[in-house]
PDB file of C-alpha atoms in Angstrom:
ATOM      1  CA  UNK A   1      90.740  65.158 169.582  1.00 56.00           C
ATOM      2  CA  UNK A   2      92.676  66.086 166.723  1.00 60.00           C
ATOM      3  CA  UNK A   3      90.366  63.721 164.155  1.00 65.00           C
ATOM      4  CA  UNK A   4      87.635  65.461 165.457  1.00 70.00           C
ATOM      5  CA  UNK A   5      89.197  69.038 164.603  1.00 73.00           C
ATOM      6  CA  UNK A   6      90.162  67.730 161.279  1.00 69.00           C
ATOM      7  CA  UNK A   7      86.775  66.216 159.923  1.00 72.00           C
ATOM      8  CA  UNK A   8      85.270  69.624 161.848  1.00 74.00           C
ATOM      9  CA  UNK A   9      87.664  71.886 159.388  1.00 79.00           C
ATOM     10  CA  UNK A  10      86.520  69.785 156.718  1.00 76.00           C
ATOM     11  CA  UNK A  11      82.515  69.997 156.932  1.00 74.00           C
ATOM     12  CA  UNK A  12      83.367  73.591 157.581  1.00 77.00           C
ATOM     13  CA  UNK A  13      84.861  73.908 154.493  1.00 78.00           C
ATOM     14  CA  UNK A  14      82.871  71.632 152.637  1.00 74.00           C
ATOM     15  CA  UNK A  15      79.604  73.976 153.880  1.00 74.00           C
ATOM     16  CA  UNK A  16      81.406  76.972 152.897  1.00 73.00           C
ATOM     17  CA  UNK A  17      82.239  75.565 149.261  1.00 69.00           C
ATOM     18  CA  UNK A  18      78.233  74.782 149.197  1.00 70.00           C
ATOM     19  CA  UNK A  19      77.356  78.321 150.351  1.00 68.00           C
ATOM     20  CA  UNK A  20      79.394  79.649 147.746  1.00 70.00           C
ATOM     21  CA  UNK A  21      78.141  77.389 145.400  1.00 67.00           C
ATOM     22  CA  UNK A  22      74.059  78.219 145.934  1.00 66.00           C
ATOM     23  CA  UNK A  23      75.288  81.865 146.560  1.00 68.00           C
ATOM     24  CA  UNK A  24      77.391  82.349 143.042  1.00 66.00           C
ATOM     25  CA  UNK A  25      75.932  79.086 141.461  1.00 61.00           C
ATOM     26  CA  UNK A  26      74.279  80.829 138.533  1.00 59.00           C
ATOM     27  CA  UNK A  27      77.445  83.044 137.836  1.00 58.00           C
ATOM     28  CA  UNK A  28      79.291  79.844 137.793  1.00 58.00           C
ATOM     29  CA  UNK A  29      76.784  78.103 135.396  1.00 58.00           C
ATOM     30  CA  UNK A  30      76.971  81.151 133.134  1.00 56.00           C
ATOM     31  CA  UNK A  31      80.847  80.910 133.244  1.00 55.00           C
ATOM     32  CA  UNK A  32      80.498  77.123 132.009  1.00 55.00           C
ATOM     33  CA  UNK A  33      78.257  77.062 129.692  1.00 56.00           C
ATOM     34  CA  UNK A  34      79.224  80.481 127.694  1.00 57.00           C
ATOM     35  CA  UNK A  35      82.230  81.748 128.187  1.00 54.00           C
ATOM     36  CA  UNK A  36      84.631  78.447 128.736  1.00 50.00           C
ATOM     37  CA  UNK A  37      83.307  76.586 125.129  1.00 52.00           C
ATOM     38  CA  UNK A  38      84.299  80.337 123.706  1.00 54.00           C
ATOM     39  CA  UNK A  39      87.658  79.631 124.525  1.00 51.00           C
ATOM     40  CA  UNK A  40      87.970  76.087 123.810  1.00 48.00           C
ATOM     41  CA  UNK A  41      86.489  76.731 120.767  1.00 51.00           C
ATOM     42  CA  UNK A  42      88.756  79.167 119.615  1.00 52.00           C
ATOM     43  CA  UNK A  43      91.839  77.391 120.802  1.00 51.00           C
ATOM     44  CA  UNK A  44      90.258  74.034 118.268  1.00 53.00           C
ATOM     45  CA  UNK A  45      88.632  76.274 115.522  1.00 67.00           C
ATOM     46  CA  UNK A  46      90.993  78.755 114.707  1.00 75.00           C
ATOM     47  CA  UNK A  47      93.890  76.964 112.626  1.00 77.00           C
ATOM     48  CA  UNK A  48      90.818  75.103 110.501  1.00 81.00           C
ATOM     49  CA  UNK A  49      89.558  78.227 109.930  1.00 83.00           C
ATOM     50  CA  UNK A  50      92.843  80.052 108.711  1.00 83.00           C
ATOM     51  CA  UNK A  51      93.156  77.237 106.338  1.00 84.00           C
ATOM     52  CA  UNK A  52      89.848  77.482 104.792  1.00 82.00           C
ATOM     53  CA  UNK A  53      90.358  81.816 104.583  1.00 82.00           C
ATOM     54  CA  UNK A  54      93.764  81.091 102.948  1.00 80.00           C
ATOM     55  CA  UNK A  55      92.188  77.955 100.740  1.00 79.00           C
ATOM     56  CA  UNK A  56      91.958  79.525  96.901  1.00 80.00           C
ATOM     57  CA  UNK A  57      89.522  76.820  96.109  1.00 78.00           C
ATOM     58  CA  UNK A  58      87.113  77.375  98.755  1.00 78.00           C
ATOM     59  CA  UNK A  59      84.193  79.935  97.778  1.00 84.00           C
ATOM     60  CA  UNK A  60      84.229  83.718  98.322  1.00 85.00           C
ATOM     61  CA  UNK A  61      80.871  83.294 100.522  1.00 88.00           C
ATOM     62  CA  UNK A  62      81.999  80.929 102.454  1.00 86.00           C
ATOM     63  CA  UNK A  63      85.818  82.804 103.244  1.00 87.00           C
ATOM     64  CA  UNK A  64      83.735  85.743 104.379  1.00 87.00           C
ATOM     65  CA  UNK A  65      82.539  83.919 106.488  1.00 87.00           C
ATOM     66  CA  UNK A  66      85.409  82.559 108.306  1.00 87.00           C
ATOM     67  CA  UNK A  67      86.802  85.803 107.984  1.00 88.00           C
ATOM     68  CA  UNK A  68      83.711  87.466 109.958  1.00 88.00           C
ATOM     69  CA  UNK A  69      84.590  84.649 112.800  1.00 86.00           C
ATOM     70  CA  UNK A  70      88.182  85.104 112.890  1.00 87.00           C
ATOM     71  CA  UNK A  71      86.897  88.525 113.872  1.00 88.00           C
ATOM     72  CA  UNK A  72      84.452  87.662 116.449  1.00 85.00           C
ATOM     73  CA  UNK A  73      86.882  85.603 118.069  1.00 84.00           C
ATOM     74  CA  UNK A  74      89.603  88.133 117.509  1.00 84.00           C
ATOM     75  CA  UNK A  75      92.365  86.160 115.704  1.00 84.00           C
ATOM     76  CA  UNK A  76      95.415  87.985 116.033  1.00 86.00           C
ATOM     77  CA  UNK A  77      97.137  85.303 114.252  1.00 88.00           C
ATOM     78  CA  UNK A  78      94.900  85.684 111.062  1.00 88.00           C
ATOM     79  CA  UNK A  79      95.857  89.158 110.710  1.00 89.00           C
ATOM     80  CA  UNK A  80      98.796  88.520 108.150  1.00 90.00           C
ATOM     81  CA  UNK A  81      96.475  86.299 105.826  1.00 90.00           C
ATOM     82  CA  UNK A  82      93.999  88.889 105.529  1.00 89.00           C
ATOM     83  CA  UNK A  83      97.102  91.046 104.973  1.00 90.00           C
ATOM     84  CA  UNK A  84      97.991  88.904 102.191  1.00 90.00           C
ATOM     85  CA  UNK A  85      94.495  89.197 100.686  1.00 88.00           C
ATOM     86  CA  UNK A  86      94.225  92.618 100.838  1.00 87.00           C
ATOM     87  CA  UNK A  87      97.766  92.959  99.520  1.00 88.00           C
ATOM     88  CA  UNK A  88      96.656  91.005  96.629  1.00 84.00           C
ATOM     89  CA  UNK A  89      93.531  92.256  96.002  1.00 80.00           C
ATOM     90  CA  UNK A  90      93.805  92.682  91.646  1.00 79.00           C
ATOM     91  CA  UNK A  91      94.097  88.861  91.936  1.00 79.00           C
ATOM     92  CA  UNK A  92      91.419  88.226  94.291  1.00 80.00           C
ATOM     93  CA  UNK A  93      87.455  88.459  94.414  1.00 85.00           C
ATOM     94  CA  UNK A  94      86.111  92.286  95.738  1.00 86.00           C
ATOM     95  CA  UNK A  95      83.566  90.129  97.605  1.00 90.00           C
ATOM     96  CA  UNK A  96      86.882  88.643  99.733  1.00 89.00           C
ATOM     97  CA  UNK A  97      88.955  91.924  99.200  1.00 89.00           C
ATOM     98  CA  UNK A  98      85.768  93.799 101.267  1.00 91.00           C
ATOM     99  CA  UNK A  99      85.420  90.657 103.793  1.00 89.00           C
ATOM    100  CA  UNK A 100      88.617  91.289 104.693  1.00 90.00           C
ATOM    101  CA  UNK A 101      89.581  94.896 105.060  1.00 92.00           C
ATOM    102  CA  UNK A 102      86.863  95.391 107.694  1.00 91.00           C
ATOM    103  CA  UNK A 103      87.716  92.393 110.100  1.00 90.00           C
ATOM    104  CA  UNK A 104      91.072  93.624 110.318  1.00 89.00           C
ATOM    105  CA  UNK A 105      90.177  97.077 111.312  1.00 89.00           C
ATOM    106  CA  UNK A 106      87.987  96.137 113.860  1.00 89.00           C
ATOM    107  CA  UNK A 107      90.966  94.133 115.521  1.00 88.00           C
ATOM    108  CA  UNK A 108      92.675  97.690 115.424  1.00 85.00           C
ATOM    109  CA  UNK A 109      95.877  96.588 114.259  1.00 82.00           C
ATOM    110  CA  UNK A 110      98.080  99.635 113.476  1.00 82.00           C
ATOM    111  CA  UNK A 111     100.004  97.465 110.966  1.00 86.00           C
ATOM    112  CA  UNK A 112      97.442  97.329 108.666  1.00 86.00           C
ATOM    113  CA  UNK A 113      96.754 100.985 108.546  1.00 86.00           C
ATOM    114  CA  UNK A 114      99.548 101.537 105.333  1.00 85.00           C
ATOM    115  CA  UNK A 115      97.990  98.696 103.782  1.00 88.00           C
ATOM    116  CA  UNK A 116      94.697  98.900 103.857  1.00 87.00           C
ATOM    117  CA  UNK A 117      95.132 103.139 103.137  1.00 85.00           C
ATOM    118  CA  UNK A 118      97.242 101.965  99.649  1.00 85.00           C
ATOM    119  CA  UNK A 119      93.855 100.485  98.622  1.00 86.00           C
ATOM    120  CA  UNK A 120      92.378 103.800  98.204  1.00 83.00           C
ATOM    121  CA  UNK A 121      94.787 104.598  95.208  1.00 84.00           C
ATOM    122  CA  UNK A 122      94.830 100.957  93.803  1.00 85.00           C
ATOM    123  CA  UNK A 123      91.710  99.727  93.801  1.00 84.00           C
ATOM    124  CA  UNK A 124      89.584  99.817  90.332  1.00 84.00           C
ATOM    125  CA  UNK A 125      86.213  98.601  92.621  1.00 86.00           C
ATOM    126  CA  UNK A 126      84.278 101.213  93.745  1.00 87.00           C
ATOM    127  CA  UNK A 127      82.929  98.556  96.662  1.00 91.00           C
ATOM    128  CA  UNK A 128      85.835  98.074  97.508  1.00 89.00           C
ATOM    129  CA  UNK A 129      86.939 101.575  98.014  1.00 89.00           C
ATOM    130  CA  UNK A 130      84.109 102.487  99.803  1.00 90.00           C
ATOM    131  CA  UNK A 131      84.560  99.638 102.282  1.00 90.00           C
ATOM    132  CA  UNK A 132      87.725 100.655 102.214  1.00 88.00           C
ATOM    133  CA  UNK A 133      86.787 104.564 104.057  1.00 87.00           C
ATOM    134  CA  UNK A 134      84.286 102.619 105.942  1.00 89.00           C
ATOM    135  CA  UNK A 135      87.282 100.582 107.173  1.00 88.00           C
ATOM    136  CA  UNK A 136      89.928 103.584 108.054  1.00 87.00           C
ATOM    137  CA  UNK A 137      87.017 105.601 109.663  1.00 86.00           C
ATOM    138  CA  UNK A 138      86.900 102.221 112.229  1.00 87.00           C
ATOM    139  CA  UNK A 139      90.145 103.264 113.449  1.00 84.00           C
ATOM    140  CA  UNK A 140      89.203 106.502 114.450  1.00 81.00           C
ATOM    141  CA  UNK A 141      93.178 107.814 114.629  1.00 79.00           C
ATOM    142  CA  UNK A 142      94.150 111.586 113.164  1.00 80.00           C
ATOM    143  CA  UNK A 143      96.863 109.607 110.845  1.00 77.00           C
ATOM    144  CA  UNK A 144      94.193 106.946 108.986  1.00 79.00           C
ATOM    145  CA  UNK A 145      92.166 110.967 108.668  1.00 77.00           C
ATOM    146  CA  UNK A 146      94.865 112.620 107.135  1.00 76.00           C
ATOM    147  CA  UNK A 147      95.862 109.653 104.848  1.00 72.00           C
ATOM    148  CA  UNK A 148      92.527 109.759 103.808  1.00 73.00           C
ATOM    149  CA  UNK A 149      91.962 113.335 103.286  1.00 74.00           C
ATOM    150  CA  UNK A 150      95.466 113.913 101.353  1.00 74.00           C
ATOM    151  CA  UNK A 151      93.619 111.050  98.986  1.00 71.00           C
ATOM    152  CA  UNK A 152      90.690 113.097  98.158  1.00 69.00           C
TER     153      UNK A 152
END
């Protein structure tokens, strides 16, 4: 009697796991094949590609883009490198200098605010400047305004 119960809870189960399965199946299938790689991607990708952004010999085309992907997969962890670029800007390409001001306001980080805003008085490149507003006005926040308006 009690086998019976037993391998009766299990085809239960087992048709309810099926049900389930033909019911959310294509929710499931979009789960694995999008948004799972995303993740194990990012987990694998992102240290390679903080080398290549902080790699001096690598091209300014191809750091900009790494630096657009950091940003897509929103790479907290690359924020202080494109800190560092920004930070050194009079040594680096404007190219890189504009790749990575806006990446890091689109991740929102507060931090950043003081240094990105201190490119407004430094900066000799009127790109870069420009990209630079373009940048602040992502953060949409009455300080980055009133940094920005004291500058003018």
């Amino acid at each position: 009697m009690k086998k019976s119960i037993y391998k009766l809870t299990i085809f239960v189960l087992l048709f309810l796991l099926i049900m389930i399965i033909f019911k959310y199946g294509a929710v499931i299938k979009f789960l694995i094949i999008t948004e799972i790689p995303k993740v194990v991607l990012k987990f694998k990708s992102e240290d390679g590609l903080i080398k290549i952004l902080n790699n001096n010999s690598k091209d300014t085309k191809t750091r900009c883009r790494v630096a657009k992907r950091l940003k897509e997969i929103n790479s907290k962890e690359s924020i202080p490198y494109f800190e560092e670029i920004i930070k050194k800007h009079k040594n680096n390409d404007p190219e890189l200098v504009r790749c990575s001001i806006v990446p890091l306001a689109e991740m929102n980080d507060k931090n950043s605010i003081d240094i990105i805003s201190a490119l407004l008085k430094e900066t000799e490149s009127g790109e870069v400047f420009r990209t630079t507003i373009y940048a602040l006005g992502i953060y949409n926040d009455p300080v980055v305004f009133k940094n920005v308006v004291n500058y003018l």
